[in-house]
mmCIF file with all atom_site columns, C-alpha atoms in Angstrom:
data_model
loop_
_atom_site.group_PDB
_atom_site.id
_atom_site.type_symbol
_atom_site.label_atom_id
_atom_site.label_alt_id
_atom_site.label_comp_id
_atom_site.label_asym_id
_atom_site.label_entity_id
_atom_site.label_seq_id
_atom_site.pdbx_PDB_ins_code
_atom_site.Cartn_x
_atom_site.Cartn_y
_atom_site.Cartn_z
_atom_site.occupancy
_atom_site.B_iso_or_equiv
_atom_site.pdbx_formal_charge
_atom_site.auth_seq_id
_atom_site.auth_comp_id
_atom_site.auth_asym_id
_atom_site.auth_atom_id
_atom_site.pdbx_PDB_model_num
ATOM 1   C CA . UNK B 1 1   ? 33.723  210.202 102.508 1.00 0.00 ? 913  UNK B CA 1
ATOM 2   C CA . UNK B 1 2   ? 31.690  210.415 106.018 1.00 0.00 ? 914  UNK B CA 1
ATOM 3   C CA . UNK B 1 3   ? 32.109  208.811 108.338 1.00 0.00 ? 915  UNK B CA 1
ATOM 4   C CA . UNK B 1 4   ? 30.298  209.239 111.868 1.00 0.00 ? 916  UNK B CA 1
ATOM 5   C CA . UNK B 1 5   ? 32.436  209.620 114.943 1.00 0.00 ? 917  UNK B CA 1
ATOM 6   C CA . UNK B 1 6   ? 33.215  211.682 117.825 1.00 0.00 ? 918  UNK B CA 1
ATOM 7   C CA . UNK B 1 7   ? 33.205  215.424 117.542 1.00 0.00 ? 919  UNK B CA 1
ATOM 8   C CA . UNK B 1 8   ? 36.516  217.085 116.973 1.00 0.00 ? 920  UNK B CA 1
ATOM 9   C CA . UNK B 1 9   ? 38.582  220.512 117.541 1.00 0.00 ? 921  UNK B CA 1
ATOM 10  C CA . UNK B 1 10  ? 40.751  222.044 115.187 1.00 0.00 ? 922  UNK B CA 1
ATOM 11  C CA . UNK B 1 11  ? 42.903  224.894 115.611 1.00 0.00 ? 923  UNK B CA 1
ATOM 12  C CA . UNK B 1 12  ? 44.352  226.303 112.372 1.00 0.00 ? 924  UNK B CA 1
ATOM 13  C CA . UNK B 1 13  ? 47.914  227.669 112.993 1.00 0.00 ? 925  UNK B CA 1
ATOM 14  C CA . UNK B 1 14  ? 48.676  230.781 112.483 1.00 0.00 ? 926  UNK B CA 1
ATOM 15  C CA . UNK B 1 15  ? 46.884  234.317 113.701 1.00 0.00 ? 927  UNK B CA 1
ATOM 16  C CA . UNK B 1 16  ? 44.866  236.748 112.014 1.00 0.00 ? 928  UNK B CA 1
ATOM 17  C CA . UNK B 1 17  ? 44.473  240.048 113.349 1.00 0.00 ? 929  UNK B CA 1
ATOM 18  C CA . UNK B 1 18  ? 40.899  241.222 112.971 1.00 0.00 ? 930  UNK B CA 1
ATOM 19  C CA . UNK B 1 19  ? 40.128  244.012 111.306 1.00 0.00 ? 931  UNK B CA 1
ATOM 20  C CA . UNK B 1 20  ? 37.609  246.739 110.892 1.00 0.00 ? 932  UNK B CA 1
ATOM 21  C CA . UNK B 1 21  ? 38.022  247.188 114.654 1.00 0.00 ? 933  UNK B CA 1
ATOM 22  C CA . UNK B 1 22  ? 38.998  250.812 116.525 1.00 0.00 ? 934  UNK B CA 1
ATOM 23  C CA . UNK B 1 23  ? 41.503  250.219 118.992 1.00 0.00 ? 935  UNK B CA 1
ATOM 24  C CA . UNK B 1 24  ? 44.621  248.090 119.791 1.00 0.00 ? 936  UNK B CA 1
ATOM 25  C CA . UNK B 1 25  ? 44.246  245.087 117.081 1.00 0.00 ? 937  UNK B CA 1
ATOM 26  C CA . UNK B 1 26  ? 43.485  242.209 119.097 1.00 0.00 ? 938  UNK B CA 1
ATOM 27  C CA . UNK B 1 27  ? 44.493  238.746 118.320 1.00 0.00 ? 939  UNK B CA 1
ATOM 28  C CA . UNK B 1 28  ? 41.912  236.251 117.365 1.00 0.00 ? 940  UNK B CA 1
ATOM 29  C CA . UNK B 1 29  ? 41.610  232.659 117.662 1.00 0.00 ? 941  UNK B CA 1
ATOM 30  C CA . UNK B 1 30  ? 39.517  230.663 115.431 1.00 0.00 ? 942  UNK B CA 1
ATOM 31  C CA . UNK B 1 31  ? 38.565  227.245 116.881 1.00 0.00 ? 943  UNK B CA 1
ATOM 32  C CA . UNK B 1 32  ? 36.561  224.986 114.407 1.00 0.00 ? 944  UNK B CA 1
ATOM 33  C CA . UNK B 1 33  ? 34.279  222.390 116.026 1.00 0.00 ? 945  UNK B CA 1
ATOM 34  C CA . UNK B 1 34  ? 32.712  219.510 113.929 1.00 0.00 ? 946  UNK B CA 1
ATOM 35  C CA . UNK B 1 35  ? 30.099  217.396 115.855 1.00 0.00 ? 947  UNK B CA 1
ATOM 36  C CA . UNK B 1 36  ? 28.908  214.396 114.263 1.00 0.00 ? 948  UNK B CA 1
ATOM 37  C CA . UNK B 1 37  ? 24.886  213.957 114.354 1.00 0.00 ? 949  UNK B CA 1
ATOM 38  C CA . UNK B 1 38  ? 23.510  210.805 114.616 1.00 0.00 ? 950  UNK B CA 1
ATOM 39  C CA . UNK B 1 39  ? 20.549  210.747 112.385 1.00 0.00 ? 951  UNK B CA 1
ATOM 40  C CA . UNK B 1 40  ? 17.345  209.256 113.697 1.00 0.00 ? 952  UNK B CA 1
ATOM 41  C CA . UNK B 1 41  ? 15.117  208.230 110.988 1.00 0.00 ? 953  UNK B CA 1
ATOM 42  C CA . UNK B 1 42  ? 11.696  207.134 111.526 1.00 0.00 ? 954  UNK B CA 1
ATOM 43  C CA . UNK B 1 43  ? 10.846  203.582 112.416 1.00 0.00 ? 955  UNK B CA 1
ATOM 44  C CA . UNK B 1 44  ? 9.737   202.184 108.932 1.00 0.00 ? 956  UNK B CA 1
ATOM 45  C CA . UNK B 1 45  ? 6.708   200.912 108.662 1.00 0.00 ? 957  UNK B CA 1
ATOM 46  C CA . UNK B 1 46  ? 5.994   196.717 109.230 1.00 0.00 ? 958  UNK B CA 1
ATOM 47  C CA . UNK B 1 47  ? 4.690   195.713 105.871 1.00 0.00 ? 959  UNK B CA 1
ATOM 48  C CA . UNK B 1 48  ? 2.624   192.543 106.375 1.00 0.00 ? 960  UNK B CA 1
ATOM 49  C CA . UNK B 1 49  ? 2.304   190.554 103.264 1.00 0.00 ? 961  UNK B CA 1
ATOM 50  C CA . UNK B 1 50  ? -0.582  188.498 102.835 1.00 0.00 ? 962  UNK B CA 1
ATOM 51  C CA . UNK B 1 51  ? 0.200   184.681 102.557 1.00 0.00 ? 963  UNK B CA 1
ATOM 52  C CA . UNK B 1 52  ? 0.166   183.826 98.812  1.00 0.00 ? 964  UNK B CA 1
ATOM 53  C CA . UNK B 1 53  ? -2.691  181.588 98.532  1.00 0.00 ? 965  UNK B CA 1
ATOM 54  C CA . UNK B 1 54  ? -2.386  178.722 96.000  1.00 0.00 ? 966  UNK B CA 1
ATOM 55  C CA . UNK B 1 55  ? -5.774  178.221 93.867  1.00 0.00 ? 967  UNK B CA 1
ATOM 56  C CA . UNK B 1 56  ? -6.613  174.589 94.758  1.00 0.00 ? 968  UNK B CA 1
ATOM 57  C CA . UNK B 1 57  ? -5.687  171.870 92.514  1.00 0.00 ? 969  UNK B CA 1
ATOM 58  C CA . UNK B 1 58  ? -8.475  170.769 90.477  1.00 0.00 ? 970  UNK B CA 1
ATOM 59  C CA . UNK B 1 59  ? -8.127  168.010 88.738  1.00 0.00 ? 971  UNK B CA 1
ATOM 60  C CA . UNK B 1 60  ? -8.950  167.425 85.011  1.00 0.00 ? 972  UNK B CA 1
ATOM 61  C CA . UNK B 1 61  ? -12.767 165.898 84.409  1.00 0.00 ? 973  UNK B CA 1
ATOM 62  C CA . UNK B 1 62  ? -12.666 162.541 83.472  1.00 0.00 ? 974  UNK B CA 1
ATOM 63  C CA . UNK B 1 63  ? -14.604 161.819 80.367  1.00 0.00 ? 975  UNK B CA 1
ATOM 64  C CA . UNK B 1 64  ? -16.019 158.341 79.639  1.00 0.00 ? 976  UNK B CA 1
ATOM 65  C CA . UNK B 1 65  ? -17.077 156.865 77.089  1.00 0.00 ? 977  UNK B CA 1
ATOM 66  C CA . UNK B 1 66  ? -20.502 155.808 76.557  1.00 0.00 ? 978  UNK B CA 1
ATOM 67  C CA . UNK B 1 67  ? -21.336 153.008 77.771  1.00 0.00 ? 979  UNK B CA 1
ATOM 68  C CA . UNK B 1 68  ? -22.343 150.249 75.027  1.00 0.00 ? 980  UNK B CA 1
ATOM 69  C CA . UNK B 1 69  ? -25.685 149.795 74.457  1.00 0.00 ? 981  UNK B CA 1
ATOM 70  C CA . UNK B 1 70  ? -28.012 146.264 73.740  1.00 0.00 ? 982  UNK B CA 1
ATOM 71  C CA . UNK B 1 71  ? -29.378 146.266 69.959  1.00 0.00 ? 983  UNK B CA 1
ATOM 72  C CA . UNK B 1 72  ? -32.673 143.125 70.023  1.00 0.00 ? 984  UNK B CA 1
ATOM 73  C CA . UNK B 1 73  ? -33.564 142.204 66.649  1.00 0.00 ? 985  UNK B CA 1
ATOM 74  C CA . UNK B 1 74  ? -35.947 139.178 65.744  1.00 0.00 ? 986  UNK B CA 1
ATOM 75  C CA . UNK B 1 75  ? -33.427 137.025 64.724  1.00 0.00 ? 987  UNK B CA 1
ATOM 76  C CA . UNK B 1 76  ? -36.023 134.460 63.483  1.00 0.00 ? 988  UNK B CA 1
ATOM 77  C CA . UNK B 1 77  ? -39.745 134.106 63.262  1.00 0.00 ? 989  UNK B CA 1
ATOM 78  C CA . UNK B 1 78  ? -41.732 131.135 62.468  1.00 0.00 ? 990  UNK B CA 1
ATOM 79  C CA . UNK B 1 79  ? -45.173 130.069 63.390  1.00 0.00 ? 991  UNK B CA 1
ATOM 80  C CA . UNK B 1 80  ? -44.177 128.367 66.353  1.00 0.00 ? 992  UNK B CA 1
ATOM 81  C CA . UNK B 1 81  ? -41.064 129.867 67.927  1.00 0.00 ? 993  UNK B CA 1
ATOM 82  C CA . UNK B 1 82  ? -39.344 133.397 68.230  1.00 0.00 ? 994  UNK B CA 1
ATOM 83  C CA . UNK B 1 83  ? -35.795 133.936 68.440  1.00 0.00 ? 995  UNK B CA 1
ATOM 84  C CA . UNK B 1 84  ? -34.226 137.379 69.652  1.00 0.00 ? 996  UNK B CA 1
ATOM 85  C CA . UNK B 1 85  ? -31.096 138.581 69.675  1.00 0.00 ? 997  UNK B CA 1
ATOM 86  C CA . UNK B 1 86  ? -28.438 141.310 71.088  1.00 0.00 ? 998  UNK B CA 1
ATOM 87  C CA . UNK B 1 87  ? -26.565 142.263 68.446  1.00 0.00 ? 999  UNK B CA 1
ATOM 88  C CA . UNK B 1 88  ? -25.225 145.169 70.612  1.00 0.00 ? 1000 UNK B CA 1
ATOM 89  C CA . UNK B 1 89  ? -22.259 146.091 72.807  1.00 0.00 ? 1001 UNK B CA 1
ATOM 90  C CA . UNK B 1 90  ? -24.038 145.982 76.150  1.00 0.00 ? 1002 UNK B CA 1
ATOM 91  C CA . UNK B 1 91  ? -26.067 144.035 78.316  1.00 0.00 ? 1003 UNK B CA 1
ATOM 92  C CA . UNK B 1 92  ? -29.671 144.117 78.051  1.00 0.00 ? 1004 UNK B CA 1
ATOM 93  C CA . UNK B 1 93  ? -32.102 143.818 81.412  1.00 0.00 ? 1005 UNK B CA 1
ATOM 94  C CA . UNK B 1 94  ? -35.877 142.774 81.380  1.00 0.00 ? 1006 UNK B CA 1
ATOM 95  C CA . UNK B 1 95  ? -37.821 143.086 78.505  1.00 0.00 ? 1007 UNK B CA 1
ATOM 96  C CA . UNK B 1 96  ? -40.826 141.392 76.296  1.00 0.00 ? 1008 UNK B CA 1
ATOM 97  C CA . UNK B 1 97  ? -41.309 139.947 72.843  1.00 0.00 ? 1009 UNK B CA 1
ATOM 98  C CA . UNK B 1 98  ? -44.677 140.527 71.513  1.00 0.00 ? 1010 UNK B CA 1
ATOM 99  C CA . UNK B 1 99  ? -46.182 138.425 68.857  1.00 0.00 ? 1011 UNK B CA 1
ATOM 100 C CA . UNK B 1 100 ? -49.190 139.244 67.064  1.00 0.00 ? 1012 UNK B CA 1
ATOM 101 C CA . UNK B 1 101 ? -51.933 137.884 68.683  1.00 0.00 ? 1013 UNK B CA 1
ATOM 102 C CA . UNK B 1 102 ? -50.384 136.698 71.722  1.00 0.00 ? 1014 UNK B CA 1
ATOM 103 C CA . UNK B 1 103 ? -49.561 137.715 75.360  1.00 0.00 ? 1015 UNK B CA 1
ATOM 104 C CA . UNK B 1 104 ? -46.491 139.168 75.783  1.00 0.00 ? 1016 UNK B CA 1
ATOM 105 C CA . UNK B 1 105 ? -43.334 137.119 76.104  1.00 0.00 ? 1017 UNK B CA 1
ATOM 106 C CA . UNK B 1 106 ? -41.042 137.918 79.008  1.00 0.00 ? 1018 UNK B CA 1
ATOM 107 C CA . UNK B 1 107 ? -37.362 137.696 78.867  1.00 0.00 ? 1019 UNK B CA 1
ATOM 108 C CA . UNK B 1 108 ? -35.300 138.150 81.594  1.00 0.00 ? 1020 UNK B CA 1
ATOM 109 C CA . UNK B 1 109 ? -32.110 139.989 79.926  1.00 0.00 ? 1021 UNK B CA 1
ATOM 110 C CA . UNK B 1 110 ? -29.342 139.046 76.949  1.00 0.00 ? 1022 UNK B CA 1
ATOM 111 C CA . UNK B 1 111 ? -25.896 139.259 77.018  1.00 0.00 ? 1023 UNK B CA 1
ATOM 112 C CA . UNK B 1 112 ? -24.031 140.595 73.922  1.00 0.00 ? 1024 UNK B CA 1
ATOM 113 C CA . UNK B 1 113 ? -24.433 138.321 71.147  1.00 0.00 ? 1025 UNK B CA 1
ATOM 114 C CA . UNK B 1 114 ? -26.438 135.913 73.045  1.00 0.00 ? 1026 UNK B CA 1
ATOM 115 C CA . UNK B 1 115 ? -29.836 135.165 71.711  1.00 0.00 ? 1027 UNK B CA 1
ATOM 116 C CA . UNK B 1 116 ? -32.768 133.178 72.888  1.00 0.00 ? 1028 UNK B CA 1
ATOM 117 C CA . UNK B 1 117 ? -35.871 131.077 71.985  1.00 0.00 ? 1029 UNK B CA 1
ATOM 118 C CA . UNK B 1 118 ? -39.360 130.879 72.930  1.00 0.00 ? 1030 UNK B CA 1
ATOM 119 C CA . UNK B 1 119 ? -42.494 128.975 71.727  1.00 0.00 ? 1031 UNK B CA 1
ATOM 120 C CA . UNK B 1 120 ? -45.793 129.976 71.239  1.00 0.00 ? 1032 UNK B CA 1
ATOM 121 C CA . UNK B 1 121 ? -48.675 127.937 68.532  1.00 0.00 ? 1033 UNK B CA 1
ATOM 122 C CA . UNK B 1 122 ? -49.955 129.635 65.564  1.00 0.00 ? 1034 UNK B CA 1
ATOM 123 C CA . UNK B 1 123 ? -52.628 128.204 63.771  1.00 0.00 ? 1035 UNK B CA 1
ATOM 124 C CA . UNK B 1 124 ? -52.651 128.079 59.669  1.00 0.00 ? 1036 UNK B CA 1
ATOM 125 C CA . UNK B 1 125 ? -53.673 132.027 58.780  1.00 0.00 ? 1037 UNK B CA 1
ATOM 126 C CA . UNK B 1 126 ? -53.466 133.652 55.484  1.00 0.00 ? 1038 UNK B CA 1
ATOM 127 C CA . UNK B 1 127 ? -52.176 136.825 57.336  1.00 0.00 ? 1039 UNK B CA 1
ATOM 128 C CA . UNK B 1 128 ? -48.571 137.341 58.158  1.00 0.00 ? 1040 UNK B CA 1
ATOM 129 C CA . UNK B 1 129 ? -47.126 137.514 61.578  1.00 0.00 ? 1041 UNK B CA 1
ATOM 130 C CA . UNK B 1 130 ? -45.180 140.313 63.579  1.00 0.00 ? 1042 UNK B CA 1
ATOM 131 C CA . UNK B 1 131 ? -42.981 139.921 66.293  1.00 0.00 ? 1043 UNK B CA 1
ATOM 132 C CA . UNK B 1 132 ? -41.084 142.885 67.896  1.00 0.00 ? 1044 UNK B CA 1
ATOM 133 C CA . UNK B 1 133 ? -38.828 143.081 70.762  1.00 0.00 ? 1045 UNK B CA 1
ATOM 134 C CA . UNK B 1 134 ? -39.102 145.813 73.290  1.00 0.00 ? 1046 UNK B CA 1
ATOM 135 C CA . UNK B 1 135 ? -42.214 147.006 71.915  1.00 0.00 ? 1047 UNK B CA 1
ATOM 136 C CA . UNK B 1 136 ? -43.068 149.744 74.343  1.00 0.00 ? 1048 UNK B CA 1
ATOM 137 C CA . UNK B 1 137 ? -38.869 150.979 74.122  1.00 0.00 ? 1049 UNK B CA 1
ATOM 138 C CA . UNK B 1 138 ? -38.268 150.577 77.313  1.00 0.00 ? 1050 UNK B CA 1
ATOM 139 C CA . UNK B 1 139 ? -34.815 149.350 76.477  1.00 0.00 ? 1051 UNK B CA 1
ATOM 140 C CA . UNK B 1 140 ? -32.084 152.043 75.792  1.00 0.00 ? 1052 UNK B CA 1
ATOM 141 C CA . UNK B 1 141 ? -30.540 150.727 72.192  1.00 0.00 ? 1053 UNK B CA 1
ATOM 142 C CA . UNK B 1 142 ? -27.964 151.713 69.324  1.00 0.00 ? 1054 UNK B CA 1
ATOM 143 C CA . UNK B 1 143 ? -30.386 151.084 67.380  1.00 0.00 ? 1055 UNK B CA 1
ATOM 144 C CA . UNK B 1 144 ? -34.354 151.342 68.024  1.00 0.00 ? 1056 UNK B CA 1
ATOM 145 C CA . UNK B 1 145 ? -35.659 150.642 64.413  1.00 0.00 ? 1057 UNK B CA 1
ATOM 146 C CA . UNK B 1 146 ? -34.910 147.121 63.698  1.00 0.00 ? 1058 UNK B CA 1
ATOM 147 C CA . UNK B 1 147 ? -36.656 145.421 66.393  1.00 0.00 ? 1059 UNK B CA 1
ATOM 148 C CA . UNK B 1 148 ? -39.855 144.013 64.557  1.00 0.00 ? 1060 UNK B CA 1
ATOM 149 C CA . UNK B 1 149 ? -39.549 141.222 61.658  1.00 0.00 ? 1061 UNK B CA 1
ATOM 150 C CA . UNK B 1 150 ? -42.539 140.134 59.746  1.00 0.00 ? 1062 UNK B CA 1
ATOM 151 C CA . UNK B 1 151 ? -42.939 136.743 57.962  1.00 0.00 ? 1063 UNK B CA 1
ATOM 152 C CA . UNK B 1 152 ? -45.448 135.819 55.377  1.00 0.00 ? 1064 UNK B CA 1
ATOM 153 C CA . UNK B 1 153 ? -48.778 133.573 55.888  1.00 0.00 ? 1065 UNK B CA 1
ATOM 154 C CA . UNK B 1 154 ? -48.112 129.609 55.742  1.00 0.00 ? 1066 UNK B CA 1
ATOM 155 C CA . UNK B 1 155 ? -49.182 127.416 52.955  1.00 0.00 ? 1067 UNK B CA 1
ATOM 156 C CA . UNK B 1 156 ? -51.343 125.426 54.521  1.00 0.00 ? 1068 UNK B CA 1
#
């Protein structure tokens, strides 16, 4: 194995007499020197590596539910008073009643399940009357087709 280390000088023992010479035969010495080289290798080069970049953390969307919606129905109709109801999940704001033939009735919201009552005075008809709740749909519902009831003409 090599190793490095300082140079060294080795005489073999022994003579040779050289030949292929004219003359008197001269003795030779052979004298073997070994120097150890010290390699220089090139500087290697500075690899930078770039930082490793974690993608941020994003987190997963949060899905809700729809939120419940009101349902008015005309829970009752008679020729003096209107009843509506919320038979939906949700709150309803603002909204009007109309009856046939009258102004507008305002209501100023229901909670679920709660229902209310207004009056109005019909006089003896032979026509029917219509009420409907939200009547221009400016309440968001669960259910937009059930919000009229009609009831037949009195017997008078």
């Amino acid at each position: 194995a090599y190793a490095p280390g300082p140079p060294l000088e080795v005489v073999p023992p022994g003579g040779s007499r050289l030949g292929g010479r004219l003359g008197d035969g001269d003795e030779a010495t052979i004298v073997y020197r070994l120097d150890t080289i010290v390699p220089v290798l090139p500087t290697p080069p500075v690899v930078v590596q770039p930082p490793v970049v974690q993608p941020p953390v994003v987190p997963p969307p949060v899905i809700k539910p729809p939120a419940p919606k009101p349902d008015l129905v005309i829970s009752a109709l008679s020729f003096s008073e209107v009843t509506v109801k919320n038979q939906g999940a949700g709150a309803v704001g603002p909204f009007t009643v109309v009856v046939q033939g009258f102004a507008p009735l305002a209501f100023t919201g229901l909670a679920p399940g709660a229902s209310e009552t207004r009056q109005y005075n019909l006089s003896c008809e032979n026509a029917g009357t219509t009420a409907t709740a939200d009547p221009l749909g400016q309440v968001d519902e669960s259910d937009e087709t059930n919000n009229a009831l009609t009831v037949p003409p009195p017997i008078c």
